[in-house]
Amino acid sequence: KAGVTQTPRYLIKTRGQQVTLSCSPISGHRSVSWYQQTPGQGLQFLFEYFSETQRNKGNFPGRFSGRQFSNSRSEMNVSTLELGDSALYLCASSRLGGVAPETQYFGPGTRLLVL
Amino acid sequence: AQSVSQHNHHVILSEAASLELGCNYSYGGTVNLFWYVQYPGQHLQLLLKYFSGDPLVKGIKGFEAEFIKSKFSFNLRKPSVQWSDTAEYFCAVKQGNVPPSGGGADGLTFGKGTHLIIQP
């Protein structure tokens, strides 16, 4: 079974621009979560999508948004990029998410550099 | 908000030494506990997890962890490390039995990670 895939793997943008990252979950997984990984803050939860609806959201500004499609693929968008948005963005999928005690499986991440 | 604390940010050991990485969390309710590993150049992989039942759980590559509810701890152990265990280790916690609120941060809460270096 193929794992979680993320595209692109690397991205360079300049301040003020916007960016869209894509994530394809493991086949059959309906929950997709996004995390930001930085050296200073570590891994932080951004949001979770299930059945095309945002179910949970972390403590990030509204510039960070996402969506999920009917095939469970998800996109994350960051508008008006700031230097501090430079990070590794990780996508994780699980079958049900939410209250279900289950494992999240992570993709390789998209490394974003904002100049 | 819950938090996860990993006591050691950097650990250096020689091959065959025993390993224990500490992890403490703050949430007092039902929790789901995980240890993930990130090998150099690779993505996060699950080492082991605890949902319920036997508090001593075994994972891949000879790792195990013990859930001690009274201490809010989930320490990772390995009796004899190998050079290939060099990696970043993350402890993560998820609140259990919490309905999706739509507003709260109900995803995984990670510790800051422990960078483990095994010297041959």
PDB file of C-alpha atoms in Angstrom:
ATOM      1  CA  LYS A   1       0.000   0.000   0.000  1.00  0.00           C
ATOM      2  CA  ALA A   2       1.463   3.338  -0.973  1.00  0.00           C
ATOM      3  CA  GLY A   3       2.260   5.744   1.830  1.00  0.00           C
ATOM      4  CA  VAL A   4       1.328   9.356   2.275  1.00  0.00           C
ATOM      5  CA  THR A   5       2.638  11.476  -0.573  1.00  0.00           C
ATOM      6  CA  GLN A   6       3.257  15.196  -0.567  1.00  0.00           C
ATOM      7  CA  THR A   7       4.033  17.572  -3.389  1.00  0.00           C
ATOM      8  CA  PRO A   8       6.104  19.500  -4.006  1.00  0.00           C
ATOM      9  CA  ARG A   9       8.976  18.290  -1.835  1.00  0.00           C
ATOM     10  CA  TYR A  10      10.795  21.636  -1.887  1.00  0.00           C
ATOM     11  CA  LEU A  11       9.595  25.142  -2.487  1.00  0.00           C
ATOM     12  CA  ILE A  12      11.144  28.582  -2.424  1.00  0.00           C
ATOM     13  CA  LYS A  13       8.907  31.637  -2.190  1.00  0.00           C
ATOM     14  CA  THR A  14       9.327  35.287  -1.330  1.00  0.00           C
ATOM     15  CA  ARG A  15       7.610  37.270   1.381  1.00  0.00           C
ATOM     16  CA  GLY A  16       4.078  38.296   0.528  1.00  0.00           C
ATOM     17  CA  GLN A  17       3.467  35.454  -1.883  1.00  0.00           C
ATOM     18  CA  GLN A  18       1.091  32.605  -1.272  1.00  0.00           C
ATOM     19  CA  VAL A  19       1.719  28.896  -1.530  1.00  0.00           C
ATOM     20  CA  THR A  20      -0.343  25.725  -1.915  1.00  0.00           C
ATOM     21  CA  LEU A  21       0.885  22.348  -0.723  1.00  0.00           C
ATOM     22  CA  SER A  22      -0.706  19.053  -1.612  1.00  0.00           C
ATOM     23  CA  CYS A  23      -1.132  15.788   0.255  1.00  0.00           C
ATOM     24  CA  SER A  24      -2.477  12.416  -0.858  1.00  0.00           C
ATOM     25  CA  PRO A  25      -3.359  10.144   2.058  1.00  0.00           C
ATOM     26  CA  ILE A  26      -2.978   6.398   2.255  1.00  0.00           C
ATOM     27  CA  SER A  27      -5.727   4.703   0.291  1.00  0.00           C
ATOM     28  CA  GLY A  28      -8.789   4.254   2.500  1.00  0.00           C
ATOM     29  CA  HIS A  29      -7.760   6.936   4.987  1.00  0.00           C
ATOM     30  CA  ARG A  30     -10.279   9.700   5.345  1.00  0.00           C
ATOM     31  CA  SER A  31      -8.602  11.929   7.892  1.00  0.00           C
ATOM     32  CA  VAL A  32      -5.753  14.237   6.931  1.00  0.00           C
ATOM     33  CA  SER A  33      -3.838  16.346   9.435  1.00  0.00           C
ATOM     34  CA  TRP A  34      -1.220  18.988   8.779  1.00  0.00           C
ATOM     35  CA  TYR A  35       1.741  19.886  10.980  1.00  0.00           C
ATOM     36  CA  GLN A  36       4.463  22.508  10.856  1.00  0.00           C
ATOM     37  CA  GLN A  37       7.981  21.520  11.916  1.00  0.00           C
ATOM     38  CA  THR A  38      10.570  24.178  12.746  1.00  0.00           C
ATOM     39  CA  PRO A  39      13.818  23.981  14.734  1.00  0.00           C
ATOM     40  CA  GLY A  40      12.530  26.433  17.307  1.00  0.00           C
ATOM     41  CA  GLN A  41       8.950  25.336  17.841  1.00  0.00           C
ATOM     42  CA  GLY A  42       9.191  21.675  16.894  1.00  0.00           C
ATOM     43  CA  LEU A  43       6.152  19.932  15.485  1.00  0.00           C
ATOM     44  CA  GLN A  44       2.910  21.860  15.789  1.00  0.00           C
ATOM     45  CA  PHE A  45      -0.578  20.836  14.760  1.00  0.00           C
ATOM     46  CA  LEU A  46      -2.164  23.029  12.096  1.00  0.00           C
ATOM     47  CA  PHE A  47      -5.523  21.420  11.300  1.00  0.00           C
ATOM     48  CA  GLU A  48      -7.349  18.213  10.559  1.00  0.00           C
ATOM     49  CA  TYR A  49      -9.789  17.458   7.769  1.00  0.00           C
ATOM     50  CA  PHE A  50     -12.308  14.662   7.575  1.00  0.00           C
ATOM     51  CA  SER A  51     -14.940  14.181   4.897  1.00  0.00           C
ATOM     52  CA  GLU A  52     -14.070  17.517   3.300  1.00  0.00           C
ATOM     53  CA  THR A  53     -14.658  19.380   6.591  1.00  0.00           C
ATOM     54  CA  GLN A  54     -12.150  20.980   8.902  1.00  0.00           C
ATOM     55  CA  ARG A  55     -12.688  19.172  12.151  1.00  0.00           C
ATOM     56  CA  ASN A  56      -9.911  20.582  14.338  1.00  0.00           C
ATOM     57  CA  LYS A  57      -7.594  23.559  14.180  1.00  0.00           C
ATOM     58  CA  GLY A  58      -4.407  24.467  15.968  1.00  0.00           C
ATOM     59  CA  ASN A  59      -3.240  27.861  17.107  1.00  0.00           C
ATOM     60  CA  PHE A  60      -2.173  29.381  13.789  1.00  0.00           C
ATOM     61  CA  PRO A  61      -3.268  32.623  12.120  1.00  0.00           C
ATOM     62  CA  GLY A  62      -5.956  32.701   9.486  1.00  0.00           C
ATOM     63  CA  ARG A  63      -3.297  32.960   6.771  1.00  0.00           C
ATOM     64  CA  PHE A  64      -3.058  29.189   7.102  1.00  0.00           C
ATOM     65  CA  SER A  65      -5.971  27.390   5.548  1.00  0.00           C
ATOM     66  CA  GLY A  66      -6.742  24.108   3.941  1.00  0.00           C
ATOM     67  CA  ARG A  67      -9.308  22.014   2.243  1.00  0.00           C
ATOM     68  CA  GLN A  68     -10.056  18.404   1.509  1.00  0.00           C
ATOM     69  CA  PHE A  69     -11.495  16.928  -1.618  1.00  0.00           C
ATOM     70  CA  SER A  70     -13.977  14.092  -2.032  1.00  0.00           C
ATOM     71  CA  ASN A  71     -11.137  11.647  -2.695  1.00  0.00           C
ATOM     72  CA  SER A  72      -9.607  12.643   0.684  1.00  0.00           C
ATOM     73  CA  ARG A  73      -6.686  14.456  -0.920  1.00  0.00           C
ATOM     74  CA  SER A  74      -5.922  17.652   0.906  1.00  0.00           C
ATOM     75  CA  GLU A  75      -4.320  20.976   0.138  1.00  0.00           C
ATOM     76  CA  MET A  76      -2.885  23.513   2.504  1.00  0.00           C
ATOM     77  CA  ASN A  77      -2.577  27.170   1.624  1.00  0.00           C
ATOM     78  CA  VAL A  78      -0.515  29.884   3.239  1.00  0.00           C
ATOM     79  CA  SER A  79      -1.205  33.418   2.130  1.00  0.00           C
ATOM     80  CA  THR A  80       0.971  36.503   2.555  1.00  0.00           C
ATOM     81  CA  LEU A  81       4.043  34.476   3.401  1.00  0.00           C
ATOM     82  CA  GLU A  82       6.346  35.630   6.180  1.00  0.00           C
ATOM     83  CA  LEU A  83       9.953  34.658   6.808  1.00  0.00           C
ATOM     84  CA  GLY A  84       8.833  32.731   9.873  1.00  0.00           C
ATOM     85  CA  ASP A  85       6.721  30.437   7.712  1.00  0.00           C
ATOM     86  CA  SER A  86       9.888  28.707   6.532  1.00  0.00           C
ATOM     87  CA  ALA A  87       9.441  25.173   7.783  1.00  0.00           C
ATOM     88  CA  LEU A  88       8.863  21.563   6.956  1.00  0.00           C
ATOM     89  CA  TYR A  89       5.143  21.008   6.462  1.00  0.00           C
ATOM     90  CA  LEU A  90       4.045  17.486   7.239  1.00  0.00           C
ATOM     91  CA  CYS A  91       0.855  15.774   6.279  1.00  0.00           C
ATOM     92  CA  ALA A  92      -0.436  12.761   8.171  1.00  0.00           C
ATOM     93  CA  SER A  93      -3.321  10.474   7.406  1.00  0.00           C
ATOM     94  CA  SER A  94      -5.413   8.063   9.431  1.00  0.00           C
ATOM     95  CA  ARG A  95      -8.550   6.087   8.769  1.00  0.00           C
ATOM     96  CA  LEU A  96     -10.982   8.018  10.929  1.00  0.00           C
ATOM     97  CA  GLY A  97      -9.135  10.642  12.974  1.00  0.00           C
ATOM     98  CA  GLY A  98     -11.040  12.456  15.683  1.00  0.00           C
ATOM     99  CA  VAL A  99     -11.610  10.423  18.854  1.00  0.00           C
ATOM    100  CA  ALA A 100     -10.549   7.134  17.323  1.00  0.00           C
ATOM    101  CA  PRO A 101      -7.409   5.733  18.969  1.00  0.00           C
ATOM    102  CA  GLU A 102      -5.397   5.159  15.855  1.00  0.00           C
ATOM    103  CA  THR A 103      -2.030   5.886  14.323  1.00  0.00           C
ATOM    104  CA  GLN A 104      -1.306   8.825  12.081  1.00  0.00           C
ATOM    105  CA  TYR A 105       1.029   8.017   9.205  1.00  0.00           C
ATOM    106  CA  PHE A 106       3.254  10.799   8.026  1.00  0.00           C
ATOM    107  CA  GLY A 107       4.412  11.834   4.592  1.00  0.00           C
ATOM    108  CA  PRO A 108       7.922  13.036   3.721  1.00  0.00           C
ATOM    109  CA  GLY A 109       6.947  16.671   4.016  1.00  0.00           C
ATOM    110  CA  THR A 110       7.281  19.794   1.912  1.00  0.00           C
ATOM    111  CA  ARG A 111      10.205  21.995   2.837  1.00  0.00           C
ATOM    112  CA  LEU A 112       9.246  25.630   2.331  1.00  0.00           C
ATOM    113  CA  LEU A 113      11.809  28.391   2.313  1.00  0.00           C
ATOM    114  CA  VAL A 114      10.563  31.960   2.385  1.00  0.00           C
ATOM    115  CA  LEU A 115      13.061  34.616   1.274  1.00  0.00           C
TER     116      LEU A 115
ATOM    117  CA  ALA B   1      -3.615  23.100  26.615  1.00  0.00           C
ATOM    118  CA  GLN B   2      -1.723  19.889  26.998  1.00  0.00           C
ATOM    119  CA  SER B   3       2.049  19.803  26.710  1.00  0.00           C
ATOM    120  CA  VAL B   4       4.693  17.139  26.223  1.00  0.00           C
ATOM    121  CA  SER B   5       8.150  17.345  27.715  1.00  0.00           C
ATOM    122  CA  GLN B   6      11.153  15.381  26.553  1.00  0.00           C
ATOM    123  CA  HIS B   7      13.905  15.718  29.095  1.00  0.00           C
ATOM    124  CA  ASN B   8      16.961  15.285  26.920  1.00  0.00           C
ATOM    125  CA  HIS B   9      17.440  17.252  23.731  1.00  0.00           C
ATOM    126  CA  HIS B  10      20.709  15.550  22.801  1.00  0.00           C
ATOM    127  CA  VAL B  11      21.926  12.133  23.853  1.00  0.00           C
ATOM    128  CA  ILE B  12      25.193  10.519  22.819  1.00  0.00           C
ATOM    129  CA  LEU B  13      25.767   6.836  23.508  1.00  0.00           C
ATOM    130  CA  SER B  14      28.153   4.130  22.451  1.00  0.00           C
ATOM    131  CA  GLU B  15      26.948   1.038  20.643  1.00  0.00           C
ATOM    132  CA  ALA B  16      25.537  -1.648  22.956  1.00  0.00           C
ATOM    133  CA  ALA B  17      24.709   0.894  25.657  1.00  0.00           C
ATOM    134  CA  SER B  18      21.215   0.921  27.114  1.00  0.00           C
ATOM    135  CA  LEU B  19      18.859   3.743  26.242  1.00  0.00           C
ATOM    136  CA  GLU B  20      16.080   5.480  28.107  1.00  0.00           C
ATOM    137  CA  LEU B  21      14.433   8.628  26.767  1.00  0.00           C
ATOM    138  CA  GLY B  22      12.059  10.418  29.057  1.00  0.00           C
ATOM    139  CA  CYS B  23       8.635  11.758  28.090  1.00  0.00           C
ATOM    140  CA  ASN B  24       6.102  13.440  30.361  1.00  0.00           C
ATOM    141  CA  TYR B  25       2.764  14.918  29.394  1.00  0.00           C
ATOM    142  CA  SER B  26       0.401  17.264  31.156  1.00  0.00           C
ATOM    143  CA  TYR B  27      -3.093  16.033  30.271  1.00  0.00           C
ATOM    144  CA  GLY B  28      -4.900  14.210  33.072  1.00  0.00           C
ATOM    145  CA  GLY B  29      -7.570  12.407  31.104  1.00  0.00           C
ATOM    146  CA  THR B  30      -7.490   9.500  28.717  1.00  0.00           C
ATOM    147  CA  VAL B  31      -4.520   9.694  26.390  1.00  0.00           C
ATOM    148  CA  ASN B  32      -3.162   7.954  23.352  1.00  0.00           C
ATOM    149  CA  LEU B  33       0.644   7.887  23.427  1.00  0.00           C
ATOM    150  CA  PHE B  34       3.171   7.523  20.638  1.00  0.00           C
ATOM    151  CA  TRP B  35       6.853   7.470  19.955  1.00  0.00           C
ATOM    152  CA  TYR B  36       7.893   8.440  16.450  1.00  0.00           C
ATOM    153  CA  VAL B  37      11.385   8.336  14.968  1.00  0.00           C
ATOM    154  CA  GLN B  38      12.869  10.438  12.189  1.00  0.00           C
ATOM    155  CA  TYR B  39      16.002   8.924  10.683  1.00  0.00           C
ATOM    156  CA  PRO B  40      18.308  11.299   8.780  1.00  0.00           C
ATOM    157  CA  GLY B  41      16.696  12.202   5.472  1.00  0.00           C
ATOM    158  CA  GLN B  42      13.596  10.129   6.139  1.00  0.00           C
ATOM    159  CA  HIS B  43      10.062  10.890   7.219  1.00  0.00           C
ATOM    160  CA  LEU B  44       8.516  10.347  10.624  1.00  0.00           C
ATOM    161  CA  GLN B  45       7.866   6.692  11.363  1.00  0.00           C
ATOM    162  CA  LEU B  46       5.928   5.119  14.197  1.00  0.00           C
ATOM    163  CA  LEU B  47       8.073   3.246  16.713  1.00  0.00           C
ATOM    164  CA  LEU B  48       5.325   2.209  19.084  1.00  0.00           C
ATOM    165  CA  LYS B  49       2.029   3.319  20.567  1.00  0.00           C
ATOM    166  CA  TYR B  50      -0.125   2.896  23.645  1.00  0.00           C
ATOM    167  CA  PHE B  51      -3.912   3.112  23.564  1.00  0.00           C
ATOM    168  CA  SER B  52      -5.018   0.880  26.443  1.00  0.00           C
ATOM    169  CA  GLY B  53      -4.254  -2.392  28.199  1.00  0.00           C
ATOM    170  CA  ASP B  54      -0.766  -3.574  29.109  1.00  0.00           C
ATOM    171  CA  PRO B  55       1.215  -0.427  29.975  1.00  0.00           C
ATOM    172  CA  LEU B  56       4.421  -2.006  28.675  1.00  0.00           C
ATOM    173  CA  VAL B  57       4.357  -1.835  24.909  1.00  0.00           C
ATOM    174  CA  LYS B  58       6.826  -3.206  22.436  1.00  0.00           C
ATOM    175  CA  GLY B  59       7.603  -1.593  19.131  1.00  0.00           C
ATOM    176  CA  ILE B  60       9.809  -2.095  16.151  1.00  0.00           C
ATOM    177  CA  LYS B  61      13.582  -2.540  16.219  1.00  0.00           C
ATOM    178  CA  GLY B  62      13.685  -3.709  19.827  1.00  0.00           C
ATOM    179  CA  PHE B  63      12.213  -0.567  21.358  1.00  0.00           C
ATOM    180  CA  GLU B  64       9.724  -0.623  24.195  1.00  0.00           C
ATOM    181  CA  ALA B  65       7.970   1.961  26.329  1.00  0.00           C
ATOM    182  CA  GLU B  66       6.172   1.954  29.645  1.00  0.00           C
ATOM    183  CA  PHE B  67       3.096   4.024  30.398  1.00  0.00           C
ATOM    184  CA  ILE B  68       3.003   5.083  34.049  1.00  0.00           C
ATOM    185  CA  LYS B  69      -0.271   6.911  34.543  1.00  0.00           C
ATOM    186  CA  SER B  70       0.550   8.178  38.033  1.00  0.00           C
ATOM    187  CA  LYS B  71       3.684   9.846  36.710  1.00  0.00           C
ATOM    188  CA  PHE B  72       2.181  11.045  33.419  1.00  0.00           C
ATOM    189  CA  SER B  73       5.133   9.392  31.741  1.00  0.00           C
ATOM    190  CA  PHE B  74       5.798   7.286  28.671  1.00  0.00           C
ATOM    191  CA  ASN B  75       9.524   6.598  28.608  1.00  0.00           C
ATOM    192  CA  LEU B  76      11.194   4.885  25.678  1.00  0.00           C
ATOM    193  CA  ARG B  77      13.775   2.169  26.276  1.00  0.00           C
ATOM    194  CA  LYS B  78      16.109  -0.093  24.356  1.00  0.00           C
ATOM    195  CA  PRO B  79      18.501  -2.475  26.110  1.00  0.00           C
ATOM    196  CA  SER B  80      21.280  -2.282  23.518  1.00  0.00           C
ATOM    197  CA  VAL B  81      21.488   0.460  20.916  1.00  0.00           C
ATOM    198  CA  GLN B  82      23.036   0.195  17.468  1.00  0.00           C
ATOM    199  CA  TRP B  83      24.681   2.773  15.253  1.00  0.00           C
ATOM    200  CA  SER B  84      21.599   2.652  13.025  1.00  0.00           C
ATOM    201  CA  ASP B  85      19.481   4.012  15.896  1.00  0.00           C
ATOM    202  CA  THR B  86      20.982   7.450  15.317  1.00  0.00           C
ATOM    203  CA  ALA B  87      17.916   9.609  14.707  1.00  0.00           C
ATOM    204  CA  GLU B  88      15.524  12.166  16.179  1.00  0.00           C
ATOM    205  CA  TYR B  89      12.926  10.704  18.545  1.00  0.00           C
ATOM    206  CA  PHE B  90       9.588  12.339  19.243  1.00  0.00           C
ATOM    207  CA  CYS B  91       7.078  11.582  21.933  1.00  0.00           C
ATOM    208  CA  ALA B  92       3.493  12.523  21.046  1.00  0.00           C
ATOM    209  CA  VAL B  93       0.207  12.588  22.909  1.00  0.00           C
ATOM    210  CA  LYS B  94      -3.374  12.757  21.747  1.00  0.00           C
ATOM    211  CA  GLN B  95      -6.329  13.271  24.022  1.00  0.00           C
ATOM    212  CA  GLY B  96      -8.574  10.271  23.958  1.00  0.00           C
ATOM    213  CA  ASN B  97     -12.373  10.229  24.102  1.00  0.00           C
ATOM    214  CA  VAL B  98     -12.547  13.889  23.179  1.00  0.00           C
ATOM    215  CA  PRO B  99     -15.149  14.604  20.500  1.00  0.00           C
ATOM    216  CA  PRO B 100     -13.887  16.762  17.670  1.00  0.00           C
ATOM    217  CA  SER B 101     -14.609  20.262  18.843  1.00  0.00           C
ATOM    218  CA  GLY B 102     -14.050  22.014  15.581  1.00  0.00           C
ATOM    219  CA  GLY B 103     -12.281  24.707  17.514  1.00  0.00           C
ATOM    220  CA  GLY B 104      -9.679  23.151  19.776  1.00  0.00           C
ATOM    221  CA  ALA B 105      -6.257  21.778  18.970  1.00  0.00           C
ATOM    222  CA  ASP B 106      -7.102  18.089  19.060  1.00  0.00           C
ATOM    223  CA  GLY B 107      -4.277  16.812  16.956  1.00  0.00           C
ATOM    224  CA  LEU B 108      -1.101  15.209  18.154  1.00  0.00           C
ATOM    225  CA  THR B 109       0.939  17.243  20.623  1.00  0.00           C
ATOM    226  CA  PHE B 110       4.631  16.537  20.182  1.00  0.00           C
ATOM    227  CA  GLY B 111       7.591  16.948  22.450  1.00  0.00           C
ATOM    228  CA  LYS B 112      10.551  18.956  21.159  1.00  0.00           C
ATOM    229  CA  GLY B 113      12.399  15.786  20.235  1.00  0.00           C
ATOM    230  CA  THR B 114      15.593  14.061  21.351  1.00  0.00           C
ATOM    231  CA  HIS B 115      18.507  13.891  18.980  1.00  0.00           C
ATOM    232  CA  LEU B 116      20.193  10.553  19.605  1.00  0.00           C
ATOM    233  CA  ILE B 117      23.701   9.912  18.314  1.00  0.00           C
ATOM    234  CA  ILE B 118      25.191   6.432  18.575  1.00  0.00           C
ATOM    235  CA  GLN B 119      28.949   6.268  18.318  1.00  0.00           C
ATOM    236  CA  PRO B 120      30.365   3.092  16.766  1.00  0.00           C
TER     237      PRO B 120
END
